[in-house]
mmCIF file with all atom_site columns, C-alpha atoms in Angstrom:
data_model
loop_
_atom_site.group_PDB
_atom_site.id
_atom_site.type_symbol
_atom_site.label_atom_id
_atom_site.label_alt_id
_atom_site.label_comp_id
_atom_site.label_asym_id
_atom_site.label_entity_id
_atom_site.label_seq_id
_atom_site.pdbx_PDB_ins_code
_atom_site.Cartn_x
_atom_site.Cartn_y
_atom_site.Cartn_z
_atom_site.occupancy
_atom_site.B_iso_or_equiv
_atom_site.pdbx_formal_charge
_atom_site.auth_seq_id
_atom_site.auth_comp_id
_atom_site.auth_asym_id
_atom_site.auth_atom_id
_atom_site.pdbx_PDB_model_num
ATOM 1   C CA . UNK T 1 1   ? 135.775 54.564 99.661  1.00 59.00 ? 1059 UNK T CA 1
ATOM 2   C CA . UNK T 1 2   ? 132.397 55.941 100.699 1.00 73.00 ? 1060 UNK T CA 1
ATOM 3   C CA . UNK T 1 3   ? 130.962 54.689 103.949 1.00 87.00 ? 1061 UNK T CA 1
ATOM 4   C CA . UNK T 1 4   ? 127.612 54.009 102.265 1.00 91.00 ? 1062 UNK T CA 1
ATOM 5   C CA . UNK T 1 5   ? 127.642 52.629 98.757  1.00 93.00 ? 1063 UNK T CA 1
ATOM 6   C CA . UNK T 1 6   ? 124.673 51.997 96.528  1.00 95.00 ? 1064 UNK T CA 1
ATOM 7   C CA . UNK T 1 7   ? 124.348 49.992 93.379  1.00 95.00 ? 1065 UNK T CA 1
ATOM 8   C CA . UNK T 1 8   ? 123.471 50.331 90.660  1.00 96.00 ? 1066 UNK T CA 1
ATOM 9   C CA . UNK T 1 9   ? 123.885 54.039 90.087  1.00 93.00 ? 1067 UNK T CA 1
ATOM 10  C CA . UNK T 1 10  ? 121.334 53.990 87.279  1.00 95.00 ? 1068 UNK T CA 1
ATOM 11  C CA . UNK T 1 11  ? 118.676 51.426 86.491  1.00 97.00 ? 1069 UNK T CA 1
ATOM 12  C CA . UNK T 1 12  ? 116.218 51.325 83.621  1.00 97.00 ? 1070 UNK T CA 1
ATOM 13  C CA . UNK T 1 13  ? 113.584 48.610 83.520  1.00 97.00 ? 1071 UNK T CA 1
ATOM 14  C CA . UNK T 1 14  ? 110.299 47.758 81.874  1.00 97.00 ? 1072 UNK T CA 1
ATOM 15  C CA . UNK T 1 15  ? 107.003 48.127 83.671  1.00 97.00 ? 1073 UNK T CA 1
ATOM 16  C CA . UNK T 1 16  ? 106.236 45.027 85.697  1.00 97.00 ? 1074 UNK T CA 1
ATOM 17  C CA . UNK T 1 17  ? 109.822 44.005 86.353  1.00 97.00 ? 1075 UNK T CA 1
ATOM 18  C CA . UNK T 1 18  ? 111.109 43.159 89.810  1.00 98.00 ? 1076 UNK T CA 1
ATOM 19  C CA . UNK T 1 19  ? 113.598 45.801 90.924  1.00 98.00 ? 1077 UNK T CA 1
ATOM 20  C CA . UNK T 1 20  ? 116.442 45.425 93.415  1.00 98.00 ? 1078 UNK T CA 1
ATOM 21  C CA . UNK T 1 21  ? 118.628 48.252 94.669  1.00 98.00 ? 1079 UNK T CA 1
ATOM 22  C CA . UNK T 1 22  ? 121.526 47.417 96.951  1.00 98.00 ? 1080 UNK T CA 1
ATOM 23  C CA . UNK T 1 23  ? 123.201 49.328 99.739  1.00 97.00 ? 1081 UNK T CA 1
ATOM 24  C CA . UNK T 1 24  ? 126.393 48.391 101.582 1.00 96.00 ? 1082 UNK T CA 1
ATOM 25  C CA . UNK T 1 25  ? 127.791 50.273 104.525 1.00 93.00 ? 1083 UNK T CA 1
ATOM 26  C CA . UNK T 1 26  ? 131.050 50.133 106.406 1.00 89.00 ? 1084 UNK T CA 1
ATOM 27  C CA . UNK T 1 27  ? 130.140 51.997 109.609 1.00 79.00 ? 1085 UNK T CA 1
ATOM 28  C CA . UNK T 1 28  ? 128.348 50.819 112.702 1.00 80.00 ? 1086 UNK T CA 1
ATOM 29  C CA . UNK T 1 29  ? 124.766 51.900 112.391 1.00 82.00 ? 1087 UNK T CA 1
ATOM 30  C CA . UNK T 1 30  ? 121.761 52.431 114.594 1.00 77.00 ? 1088 UNK T CA 1
ATOM 31  C CA . UNK T 1 31  ? 119.381 52.287 111.623 1.00 83.00 ? 1089 UNK T CA 1
ATOM 32  C CA . UNK T 1 32  ? 119.316 52.160 107.847 1.00 89.00 ? 1090 UNK T CA 1
ATOM 33  C CA . UNK T 1 33  ? 116.951 54.395 105.909 1.00 89.00 ? 1091 UNK T CA 1
ATOM 34  C CA . UNK T 1 34  ? 115.555 54.131 102.425 1.00 92.00 ? 1092 UNK T CA 1
ATOM 35  C CA . UNK T 1 35  ? 114.249 57.331 100.908 1.00 90.00 ? 1093 UNK T CA 1
ATOM 36  C CA . UNK T 1 36  ? 112.680 58.270 97.604  1.00 89.00 ? 1094 UNK T CA 1
ATOM 37  C CA . UNK T 1 37  ? 113.255 61.534 95.812  1.00 85.00 ? 1095 UNK T CA 1
ATOM 38  C CA . UNK T 1 38  ? 111.098 62.549 92.890  1.00 78.00 ? 1096 UNK T CA 1
ATOM 39  C CA . UNK T 1 39  ? 112.031 65.146 90.258  1.00 74.00 ? 1097 UNK T CA 1
ATOM 40  C CA . UNK T 1 40  ? 111.542 68.528 91.874  1.00 66.00 ? 1098 UNK T CA 1
ATOM 41  C CA . UNK T 1 41  ? 113.356 67.457 94.993  1.00 64.00 ? 1099 UNK T CA 1
ATOM 42  C CA . UNK T 1 42  ? 110.808 66.263 97.542  1.00 71.00 ? 1100 UNK T CA 1
ATOM 43  C CA . UNK T 1 43  ? 112.122 63.414 99.666  1.00 78.00 ? 1101 UNK T CA 1
ATOM 44  C CA . UNK T 1 44  ? 109.903 60.782 101.173 1.00 80.00 ? 1102 UNK T CA 1
ATOM 45  C CA . UNK T 1 45  ? 111.085 58.438 103.860 1.00 82.00 ? 1103 UNK T CA 1
ATOM 46  C CA . UNK T 1 46  ? 110.192 54.886 102.784 1.00 88.00 ? 1104 UNK T CA 1
ATOM 47  C CA . UNK T 1 47  ? 111.658 52.650 105.458 1.00 87.00 ? 1105 UNK T CA 1
ATOM 48  C CA . UNK T 1 48  ? 113.780 52.734 108.541 1.00 85.00 ? 1106 UNK T CA 1
ATOM 49  C CA . UNK T 1 49  ? 115.324 49.384 109.446 1.00 86.00 ? 1107 UNK T CA 1
ATOM 50  C CA . UNK T 1 50  ? 117.503 48.115 112.200 1.00 86.00 ? 1108 UNK T CA 1
ATOM 51  C CA . UNK T 1 51  ? 116.959 44.424 111.493 1.00 88.00 ? 1109 UNK T CA 1
ATOM 52  C CA . UNK T 1 52  ? 115.039 41.992 109.346 1.00 92.00 ? 1110 UNK T CA 1
ATOM 53  C CA . UNK T 1 53  ? 112.574 43.010 106.726 1.00 94.00 ? 1111 UNK T CA 1
ATOM 54  C CA . UNK T 1 54  ? 109.791 45.539 106.219 1.00 91.00 ? 1112 UNK T CA 1
ATOM 55  C CA . UNK T 1 55  ? 107.087 45.656 103.579 1.00 92.00 ? 1113 UNK T CA 1
ATOM 56  C CA . UNK T 1 56  ? 104.866 48.475 102.451 1.00 88.00 ? 1114 UNK T CA 1
ATOM 57  C CA . UNK T 1 57  ? 102.694 47.828 99.438  1.00 91.00 ? 1115 UNK T CA 1
ATOM 58  C CA . UNK T 1 58  ? 104.944 46.831 96.558  1.00 94.00 ? 1116 UNK T CA 1
ATOM 59  C CA . UNK T 1 59  ? 108.088 47.907 98.380  1.00 94.00 ? 1117 UNK T CA 1
ATOM 60  C CA . UNK T 1 60  ? 110.184 45.562 100.488 1.00 95.00 ? 1118 UNK T CA 1
ATOM 61  C CA . UNK T 1 61  ? 113.324 46.473 102.397 1.00 95.00 ? 1119 UNK T CA 1
ATOM 62  C CA . UNK T 1 62  ? 115.686 43.988 103.986 1.00 96.00 ? 1120 UNK T CA 1
ATOM 63  C CA . UNK T 1 63  ? 118.808 44.356 106.039 1.00 95.00 ? 1121 UNK T CA 1
ATOM 64  C CA . UNK T 1 64  ? 121.564 41.916 106.996 1.00 95.00 ? 1122 UNK T CA 1
ATOM 65  C CA . UNK T 1 65  ? 123.415 43.400 109.938 1.00 91.00 ? 1123 UNK T CA 1
ATOM 66  C CA . UNK T 1 66  ? 126.242 40.829 109.860 1.00 92.00 ? 1124 UNK T CA 1
ATOM 67  C CA . UNK T 1 67  ? 126.955 41.496 106.186 1.00 93.00 ? 1125 UNK T CA 1
ATOM 68  C CA . UNK T 1 68  ? 126.298 45.249 106.504 1.00 94.00 ? 1126 UNK T CA 1
ATOM 69  C CA . UNK T 1 69  ? 124.011 45.139 103.519 1.00 96.00 ? 1127 UNK T CA 1
ATOM 70  C CA . UNK T 1 70  ? 120.496 46.246 102.746 1.00 97.00 ? 1128 UNK T CA 1
ATOM 71  C CA . UNK T 1 71  ? 118.287 45.866 99.709  1.00 98.00 ? 1129 UNK T CA 1
ATOM 72  C CA . UNK T 1 72  ? 115.219 47.674 98.472  1.00 97.00 ? 1130 UNK T CA 1
ATOM 73  C CA . UNK T 1 73  ? 112.919 45.663 96.237  1.00 97.00 ? 1131 UNK T CA 1
ATOM 74  C CA . UNK T 1 74  ? 110.031 46.886 94.126  1.00 97.00 ? 1132 UNK T CA 1
ATOM 75  C CA . UNK T 1 75  ? 107.591 44.286 92.852  1.00 96.00 ? 1133 UNK T CA 1
ATOM 76  C CA . UNK T 1 76  ? 105.441 44.835 89.751  1.00 96.00 ? 1134 UNK T CA 1
ATOM 77  C CA . UNK T 1 77  ? 107.251 48.087 88.988  1.00 96.00 ? 1135 UNK T CA 1
ATOM 78  C CA . UNK T 1 78  ? 105.308 50.970 87.501  1.00 95.00 ? 1136 UNK T CA 1
ATOM 79  C CA . UNK T 1 79  ? 106.391 54.161 85.722  1.00 94.00 ? 1137 UNK T CA 1
ATOM 80  C CA . UNK T 1 80  ? 105.325 56.168 88.767  1.00 92.00 ? 1138 UNK T CA 1
ATOM 81  C CA . UNK T 1 81  ? 108.082 54.363 90.700  1.00 94.00 ? 1139 UNK T CA 1
ATOM 82  C CA . UNK T 1 82  ? 110.609 56.308 88.623  1.00 94.00 ? 1140 UNK T CA 1
ATOM 83  C CA . UNK T 1 83  ? 112.639 58.334 91.093  1.00 92.00 ? 1141 UNK T CA 1
ATOM 84  C CA . UNK T 1 84  ? 115.975 58.444 92.838  1.00 91.00 ? 1142 UNK T CA 1
ATOM 85  C CA . UNK T 1 85  ? 116.212 55.978 95.695  1.00 94.00 ? 1143 UNK T CA 1
ATOM 86  C CA . UNK T 1 86  ? 118.633 56.856 98.427  1.00 92.00 ? 1144 UNK T CA 1
ATOM 87  C CA . UNK T 1 87  ? 119.928 54.737 101.252 1.00 93.00 ? 1145 UNK T CA 1
ATOM 88  C CA . UNK T 1 88  ? 121.259 56.452 104.339 1.00 89.00 ? 1146 UNK T CA 1
ATOM 89  C CA . UNK T 1 89  ? 122.813 55.007 107.473 1.00 86.00 ? 1147 UNK T CA 1
ATOM 90  C CA . UNK T 1 90  ? 122.378 56.485 110.932 1.00 79.00 ? 1148 UNK T CA 1
ATOM 91  C CA . UNK T 1 91  ? 125.759 56.197 112.597 1.00 72.00 ? 1149 UNK T CA 1
ATOM 92  C CA . UNK T 1 92  ? 126.395 55.839 116.315 1.00 67.00 ? 1150 UNK T CA 1
ATOM 93  C CA . UNK T 1 93  ? 125.903 59.594 116.735 1.00 63.00 ? 1151 UNK T CA 1
ATOM 94  C CA . UNK T 1 94  ? 122.586 59.316 114.890 1.00 61.00 ? 1152 UNK T CA 1
ATOM 95  C CA . UNK T 1 95  ? 123.889 61.322 111.960 1.00 69.00 ? 1153 UNK T CA 1
ATOM 96  C CA . UNK T 1 96  ? 122.801 60.289 108.509 1.00 75.00 ? 1154 UNK T CA 1
ATOM 97  C CA . UNK T 1 97  ? 125.482 59.138 106.101 1.00 83.00 ? 1155 UNK T CA 1
ATOM 98  C CA . UNK T 1 98  ? 124.074 59.224 102.617 1.00 85.00 ? 1156 UNK T CA 1
ATOM 99  C CA . UNK T 1 99  ? 124.545 56.930 99.671  1.00 88.00 ? 1157 UNK T CA 1
ATOM 100 C CA . UNK T 1 100 ? 124.857 58.529 96.250  1.00 87.00 ? 1158 UNK T CA 1
ATOM 101 C CA . UNK T 1 101 ? 121.407 57.385 95.168  1.00 91.00 ? 1159 UNK T CA 1
ATOM 102 C CA . UNK T 1 102 ? 120.098 55.109 92.446  1.00 95.00 ? 1160 UNK T CA 1
ATOM 103 C CA . UNK T 1 103 ? 118.222 56.714 89.585  1.00 93.00 ? 1161 UNK T CA 1
ATOM 104 C CA . UNK T 1 104 ? 115.419 54.368 88.581  1.00 96.00 ? 1162 UNK T CA 1
ATOM 105 C CA . UNK T 1 105 ? 113.470 54.728 85.347  1.00 96.00 ? 1163 UNK T CA 1
ATOM 106 C CA . UNK T 1 106 ? 110.553 52.434 84.673  1.00 96.00 ? 1164 UNK T CA 1
ATOM 107 C CA . UNK T 1 107 ? 109.427 52.425 81.055  1.00 97.00 ? 1165 UNK T CA 1
ATOM 108 C CA . UNK T 1 108 ? 105.813 51.686 80.164  1.00 95.00 ? 1166 UNK T CA 1
ATOM 109 C CA . UNK G 2 1   ? 98.621  66.522 110.165 1.00 53.00 ? 824  UNK G CA 1
ATOM 110 C CA . UNK G 2 2   ? 100.603 69.116 108.234 1.00 66.00 ? 825  UNK G CA 1
ATOM 111 C CA . UNK G 2 3   ? 103.975 68.023 106.898 1.00 85.00 ? 826  UNK G CA 1
ATOM 112 C CA . UNK G 2 4   ? 107.285 69.809 107.027 1.00 90.00 ? 827  UNK G CA 1
ATOM 113 C CA . UNK G 2 5   ? 106.972 73.215 105.408 1.00 94.00 ? 828  UNK G CA 1
ATOM 114 C CA . UNK G 2 6   ? 109.903 74.946 103.797 1.00 94.00 ? 829  UNK G CA 1
ATOM 115 C CA . UNK G 2 7   ? 109.781 78.469 102.467 1.00 96.00 ? 830  UNK G CA 1
ATOM 116 C CA . UNK G 2 8   ? 110.424 79.803 99.994  1.00 95.00 ? 831  UNK G CA 1
ATOM 117 C CA . UNK G 2 9   ? 110.336 77.020 97.399  1.00 92.00 ? 832  UNK G CA 1
ATOM 118 C CA . UNK G 2 10  ? 112.540 78.849 94.935  1.00 93.00 ? 833  UNK G CA 1
ATOM 119 C CA . UNK G 2 11  ? 114.976 81.677 95.370  1.00 95.00 ? 834  UNK G CA 1
ATOM 120 C CA . UNK G 2 12  ? 117.392 83.515 93.112  1.00 97.00 ? 835  UNK G CA 1
ATOM 121 C CA . UNK G 2 13  ? 120.110 85.587 94.718  1.00 97.00 ? 836  UNK G CA 1
ATOM 122 C CA . UNK G 2 14  ? 123.199 87.423 93.569  1.00 97.00 ? 837  UNK G CA 1
ATOM 123 C CA . UNK G 2 15  ? 126.735 86.579 94.638  1.00 97.00 ? 838  UNK G CA 1
ATOM 124 C CA . UNK G 2 16  ? 127.631 88.360 97.845  1.00 97.00 ? 839  UNK G CA 1
ATOM 125 C CA . UNK G 2 17  ? 124.072 88.600 99.106  1.00 97.00 ? 840  UNK G CA 1
ATOM 126 C CA . UNK G 2 18  ? 122.756 86.724 102.083 1.00 97.00 ? 841  UNK G CA 1
ATOM 127 C CA . UNK G 2 19  ? 119.720 84.480 102.311 1.00 98.00 ? 842  UNK G CA 1
ATOM 128 C CA . UNK G 2 20  ? 117.476 83.083 105.015 1.00 98.00 ? 843  UNK G CA 1
ATOM 129 C CA . UNK G 2 21  ? 115.511 79.885 104.566 1.00 98.00 ? 844  UNK G CA 1
ATOM 130 C CA . UNK G 2 22  ? 112.735 78.716 106.857 1.00 98.00 ? 845  UNK G CA 1
ATOM 131 C CA . UNK G 2 23  ? 111.585 75.295 107.967 1.00 97.00 ? 846  UNK G CA 1
ATOM 132 C CA . UNK G 2 24  ? 108.505 74.523 110.034 1.00 96.00 ? 847  UNK G CA 1
ATOM 133 C CA . UNK G 2 25  ? 108.598 70.965 111.374 1.00 93.00 ? 848  UNK G CA 1
ATOM 134 C CA . UNK G 2 26  ? 105.700 68.656 111.960 1.00 89.00 ? 849  UNK G CA 1
ATOM 135 C CA . UNK G 2 27  ? 103.742 69.729 115.015 1.00 89.00 ? 850  UNK G CA 1
ATOM 136 C CA . UNK G 2 28  ? 105.296 68.136 118.078 1.00 86.00 ? 851  UNK G CA 1
ATOM 137 C CA . UNK G 2 29  ? 108.634 67.433 116.418 1.00 86.00 ? 852  UNK G CA 1
ATOM 138 C CA . UNK G 2 30  ? 111.483 69.109 118.229 1.00 88.00 ? 853  UNK G CA 1
ATOM 139 C CA . UNK G 2 31  ? 114.425 68.234 116.007 1.00 88.00 ? 854  UNK G CA 1
ATOM 140 C CA . UNK G 2 32  ? 115.179 69.926 112.708 1.00 92.00 ? 855  UNK G CA 1
ATOM 141 C CA . UNK G 2 33  ? 118.071 68.949 110.453 1.00 90.00 ? 856  UNK G CA 1
ATOM 142 C CA . UNK G 2 34  ? 119.281 70.791 107.380 1.00 93.00 ? 857  UNK G CA 1
ATOM 143 C CA . UNK G 2 35  ? 120.889 69.273 104.291 1.00 90.00 ? 858  UNK G CA 1
ATOM 144 C CA . UNK G 2 36  ? 122.382 70.627 101.109 1.00 91.00 ? 859  UNK G CA 1
ATOM 145 C CA . UNK G 2 37  ? 121.962 68.681 97.913  1.00 84.00 ? 860  UNK G CA 1
ATOM 146 C CA . UNK G 2 38  ? 124.035 69.413 94.829  1.00 81.00 ? 861  UNK G CA 1
ATOM 147 C CA . UNK G 2 39  ? 124.507 67.258 91.736  1.00 73.00 ? 862  UNK G CA 1
ATOM 148 C CA . UNK G 2 40  ? 128.207 66.847 92.383  1.00 67.00 ? 863  UNK G CA 1
ATOM 149 C CA . UNK G 2 41  ? 128.207 66.282 96.142  1.00 70.00 ? 864  UNK G CA 1
ATOM 150 C CA . UNK G 2 42  ? 124.892 64.607 96.770  1.00 71.00 ? 865  UNK G CA 1
ATOM 151 C CA . UNK G 2 43  ? 123.229 65.175 100.117 1.00 79.00 ? 866  UNK G CA 1
ATOM 152 C CA . UNK G 2 44  ? 125.393 66.731 102.799 1.00 84.00 ? 867  UNK G CA 1
ATOM 153 C CA . UNK G 2 45  ? 124.525 67.364 106.401 1.00 85.00 ? 868  UNK G CA 1
ATOM 154 C CA . UNK G 2 46  ? 124.585 70.993 107.503 1.00 91.00 ? 869  UNK G CA 1
ATOM 155 C CA . UNK G 2 47  ? 123.375 71.002 111.109 1.00 89.00 ? 870  UNK G CA 1
ATOM 156 C CA . UNK G 2 48  ? 120.766 69.692 113.490 1.00 88.00 ? 871  UNK G CA 1
ATOM 157 C CA . UNK G 2 49  ? 118.838 71.621 116.101 1.00 91.00 ? 872  UNK G CA 1
ATOM 158 C CA . UNK G 2 50  ? 116.935 70.253 119.037 1.00 89.00 ? 873  UNK G CA 1
ATOM 159 C CA . UNK G 2 51  ? 115.127 72.346 121.606 1.00 89.00 ? 874  UNK G CA 1
ATOM 160 C CA . UNK G 2 52  ? 116.728 75.537 120.279 1.00 93.00 ? 875  UNK G CA 1
ATOM 161 C CA . UNK G 2 53  ? 120.253 74.133 120.605 1.00 92.00 ? 876  UNK G CA 1
ATOM 162 C CA . UNK G 2 54  ? 122.567 73.137 117.795 1.00 90.00 ? 877  UNK G CA 1
ATOM 163 C CA . UNK G 2 55  ? 123.415 69.497 118.486 1.00 85.00 ? 878  UNK G CA 1
ATOM 164 C CA . UNK G 2 56  ? 125.533 68.661 115.493 1.00 82.00 ? 879  UNK G CA 1
ATOM 165 C CA . UNK G 2 57  ? 127.218 70.518 112.693 1.00 85.00 ? 880  UNK G CA 1
ATOM 166 C CA . UNK G 2 58  ? 128.497 69.305 109.362 1.00 85.00 ? 881  UNK G CA 1
ATOM 167 C CA . UNK G 2 59  ? 131.616 70.382 107.572 1.00 86.00 ? 882  UNK G CA 1
ATOM 168 C CA . UNK G 2 60  ? 130.480 73.707 106.144 1.00 93.00 ? 883  UNK G CA 1
ATOM 169 C CA . UNK G 2 61  ? 132.079 77.136 106.424 1.00 95.00 ? 884  UNK G CA 1
ATOM 170 C CA . UNK G 2 62  ? 130.926 79.660 108.981 1.00 95.00 ? 885  UNK G CA 1
ATOM 171 C CA . UNK G 2 63  ? 128.898 81.464 106.303 1.00 97.00 ? 886  UNK G CA 1
ATOM 172 C CA . UNK G 2 64  ? 126.273 78.810 106.947 1.00 97.00 ? 887  UNK G CA 1
ATOM 173 C CA . UNK G 2 65  ? 124.425 79.278 110.197 1.00 96.00 ? 888  UNK G CA 1
ATOM 174 C CA . UNK G 2 66  ? 121.115 78.400 111.672 1.00 96.00 ? 889  UNK G CA 1
ATOM 175 C CA . UNK G 2 67  ? 118.858 78.733 114.644 1.00 97.00 ? 890  UNK G CA 1
ATOM 176 C CA . UNK G 2 68  ? 115.763 77.208 116.102 1.00 97.00 ? 891  UNK G CA 1
ATOM 177 C CA . UNK G 2 69  ? 112.942 79.021 117.814 1.00 96.00 ? 892  UNK G CA 1
ATOM 178 C CA . UNK G 2 70  ? 110.910 77.997 120.829 1.00 95.00 ? 893  UNK G CA 1
ATOM 179 C CA . UNK G 2 71  ? 108.134 76.724 118.533 1.00 94.00 ? 894  UNK G CA 1
ATOM 180 C CA . UNK G 2 72  ? 110.720 74.427 116.858 1.00 94.00 ? 895  UNK G CA 1
ATOM 181 C CA . UNK G 2 73  ? 110.679 76.380 113.600 1.00 97.00 ? 896  UNK G CA 1
ATOM 182 C CA . UNK G 2 74  ? 114.166 76.695 112.232 1.00 97.00 ? 897  UNK G CA 1
ATOM 183 C CA . UNK G 2 75  ? 115.944 79.084 109.938 1.00 98.00 ? 898  UNK G CA 1
ATOM 184 C CA . UNK G 2 76  ? 119.215 78.730 108.145 1.00 98.00 ? 899  UNK G CA 1
ATOM 185 C CA . UNK G 2 77  ? 121.197 81.652 106.891 1.00 98.00 ? 900  UNK G CA 1
ATOM 186 C CA . UNK G 2 78  ? 123.899 81.796 104.273 1.00 97.00 ? 901  UNK G CA 1
ATOM 187 C CA . UNK G 2 79  ? 125.921 84.975 104.106 1.00 96.00 ? 902  UNK G CA 1
ATOM 188 C CA . UNK G 2 80  ? 128.164 86.224 101.313 1.00 97.00 ? 903  UNK G CA 1
ATOM 189 C CA . UNK G 2 81  ? 126.644 83.855 98.790  1.00 97.00 ? 904  UNK G CA 1
ATOM 190 C CA . UNK G 2 82  ? 128.885 82.074 96.305  1.00 97.00 ? 905  UNK G CA 1
ATOM 191 C CA . UNK G 2 83  ? 127.953 80.453 93.018  1.00 96.00 ? 906  UNK G CA 1
ATOM 192 C CA . UNK G 2 84  ? 128.696 77.069 94.569  1.00 94.00 ? 907  UNK G CA 1
ATOM 193 C CA . UNK G 2 85  ? 125.970 77.598 97.134  1.00 96.00 ? 908  UNK G CA 1
ATOM 194 C CA . UNK G 2 86  ? 123.388 76.974 94.424  1.00 95.00 ? 909  UNK G CA 1
ATOM 195 C CA . UNK G 2 87  ? 121.643 73.837 95.615  1.00 93.00 ? 910  UNK G CA 1
ATOM 196 C CA . UNK G 2 88  ? 118.505 72.295 96.961  1.00 90.00 ? 911  UNK G CA 1
ATOM 197 C CA . UNK G 2 89  ? 118.308 72.862 100.697 1.00 93.00 ? 912  UNK G CA 1
ATOM 198 C CA . UNK G 2 90  ? 116.262 70.282 102.520 1.00 91.00 ? 913  UNK G CA 1
ATOM 199 C CA . UNK G 2 91  ? 115.123 70.222 106.076 1.00 92.00 ? 914  UNK G CA 1
ATOM 200 C CA . UNK G 2 92  ? 113.891 67.218 107.972 1.00 89.00 ? 915  UNK G CA 1
ATOM 201 C CA . UNK G 2 93  ? 112.068 67.012 111.258 1.00 88.00 ? 916  UNK G CA 1
ATOM 202 C CA . UNK G 2 94  ? 112.003 64.233 113.759 1.00 83.00 ? 917  UNK G CA 1
ATOM 203 C CA . UNK G 2 95  ? 110.471 63.738 117.150 1.00 77.00 ? 918  UNK G CA 1
ATOM 204 C CA . UNK G 2 96  ? 113.690 63.689 119.117 1.00 69.00 ? 919  UNK G CA 1
ATOM 205 C CA . UNK G 2 97  ? 117.327 64.567 118.662 1.00 61.00 ? 920  UNK G CA 1
ATOM 206 C CA . UNK G 2 98  ? 119.004 61.983 116.477 1.00 54.00 ? 921  UNK G CA 1
ATOM 207 C CA . UNK G 2 99  ? 116.888 59.469 114.664 1.00 50.00 ? 922  UNK G CA 1
ATOM 208 C CA . UNK G 2 100 ? 117.386 56.521 116.986 1.00 45.00 ? 923  UNK G CA 1
ATOM 209 C CA . UNK G 2 101 ? 114.236 54.521 116.460 1.00 45.00 ? 924  UNK G CA 1
ATOM 210 C CA . UNK G 2 102 ? 112.434 57.498 114.993 1.00 55.00 ? 925  UNK G CA 1
ATOM 211 C CA . UNK G 2 103 ? 112.359 58.469 111.356 1.00 68.00 ? 926  UNK G CA 1
ATOM 212 C CA . UNK G 2 104 ? 112.714 61.690 109.525 1.00 76.00 ? 927  UNK G CA 1
ATOM 213 C CA . UNK G 2 105 ? 110.088 63.600 107.616 1.00 82.00 ? 928  UNK G CA 1
ATOM 214 C CA . UNK G 2 106 ? 111.465 65.802 104.896 1.00 85.00 ? 929  UNK G CA 1
ATOM 215 C CA . UNK G 2 107 ? 110.239 69.080 103.513 1.00 87.00 ? 930  UNK G CA 1
ATOM 216 C CA . UNK G 2 108 ? 110.021 69.740 99.787  1.00 84.00 ? 931  UNK G CA 1
ATOM 217 C CA . UNK G 2 109 ? 113.137 71.842 99.856  1.00 89.00 ? 932  UNK G CA 1
ATOM 218 C CA . UNK G 2 110 ? 114.176 75.317 98.835  1.00 93.00 ? 933  UNK G CA 1
ATOM 219 C CA . UNK G 2 111 ? 115.962 75.553 95.521  1.00 92.00 ? 934  UNK G CA 1
ATOM 220 C CA . UNK G 2 112 ? 118.496 78.343 95.746  1.00 95.00 ? 935  UNK G CA 1
ATOM 221 C CA . UNK G 2 113 ? 120.155 79.678 92.631  1.00 95.00 ? 936  UNK G CA 1
ATOM 222 C CA . UNK G 2 114 ? 123.053 82.089 93.006  1.00 96.00 ? 937  UNK G CA 1
ATOM 223 C CA . UNK G 2 115 ? 123.850 84.149 89.936  1.00 96.00 ? 938  UNK G CA 1
#
């Protein structure tokens, strides 16, 4: 069992739909990261959470420390949101443990 | 401010050769981490450097090495290349060693193809 698990692995939705990507982890963490990777490889750090909820534009990230679970939500999804979304946990040694990623495709 | 710069962007090498990749972190960032991304294995941690010292190392063979210079620029070297080393190599910079309350900024990566 991986220490950081994401679901779903693949997600296809229509433009405008509300998107939720889930991340569960089994290790103690200092922070939980959500990152976005576009075709071509560039990775952008979206959020870093240690508690509660953060919002940036149409993106919302939440974390429940007790349940060891985090979610990334995208409101009013757009084709340009199509990317791989990766959750990564910083363990107690501050090393990143990566989820496998969720490939999101938003159709116009 | 300038982002994290990785060079070269693309590289094709032959089995048995060696390769050096470069990463220039954001100005003022002192920590540089390296990751390998392959379709089968996802993102895997290679090593992290802080103030010219290797602080952490992932589970990679000794053919993979790195260093960091006094200006925080980092290089990673892979010797005796194997076909399986074909991957996207990403570096990330952060202000201090370990992310703690600080985030990472990633470079665009170097795509290495070994033929």
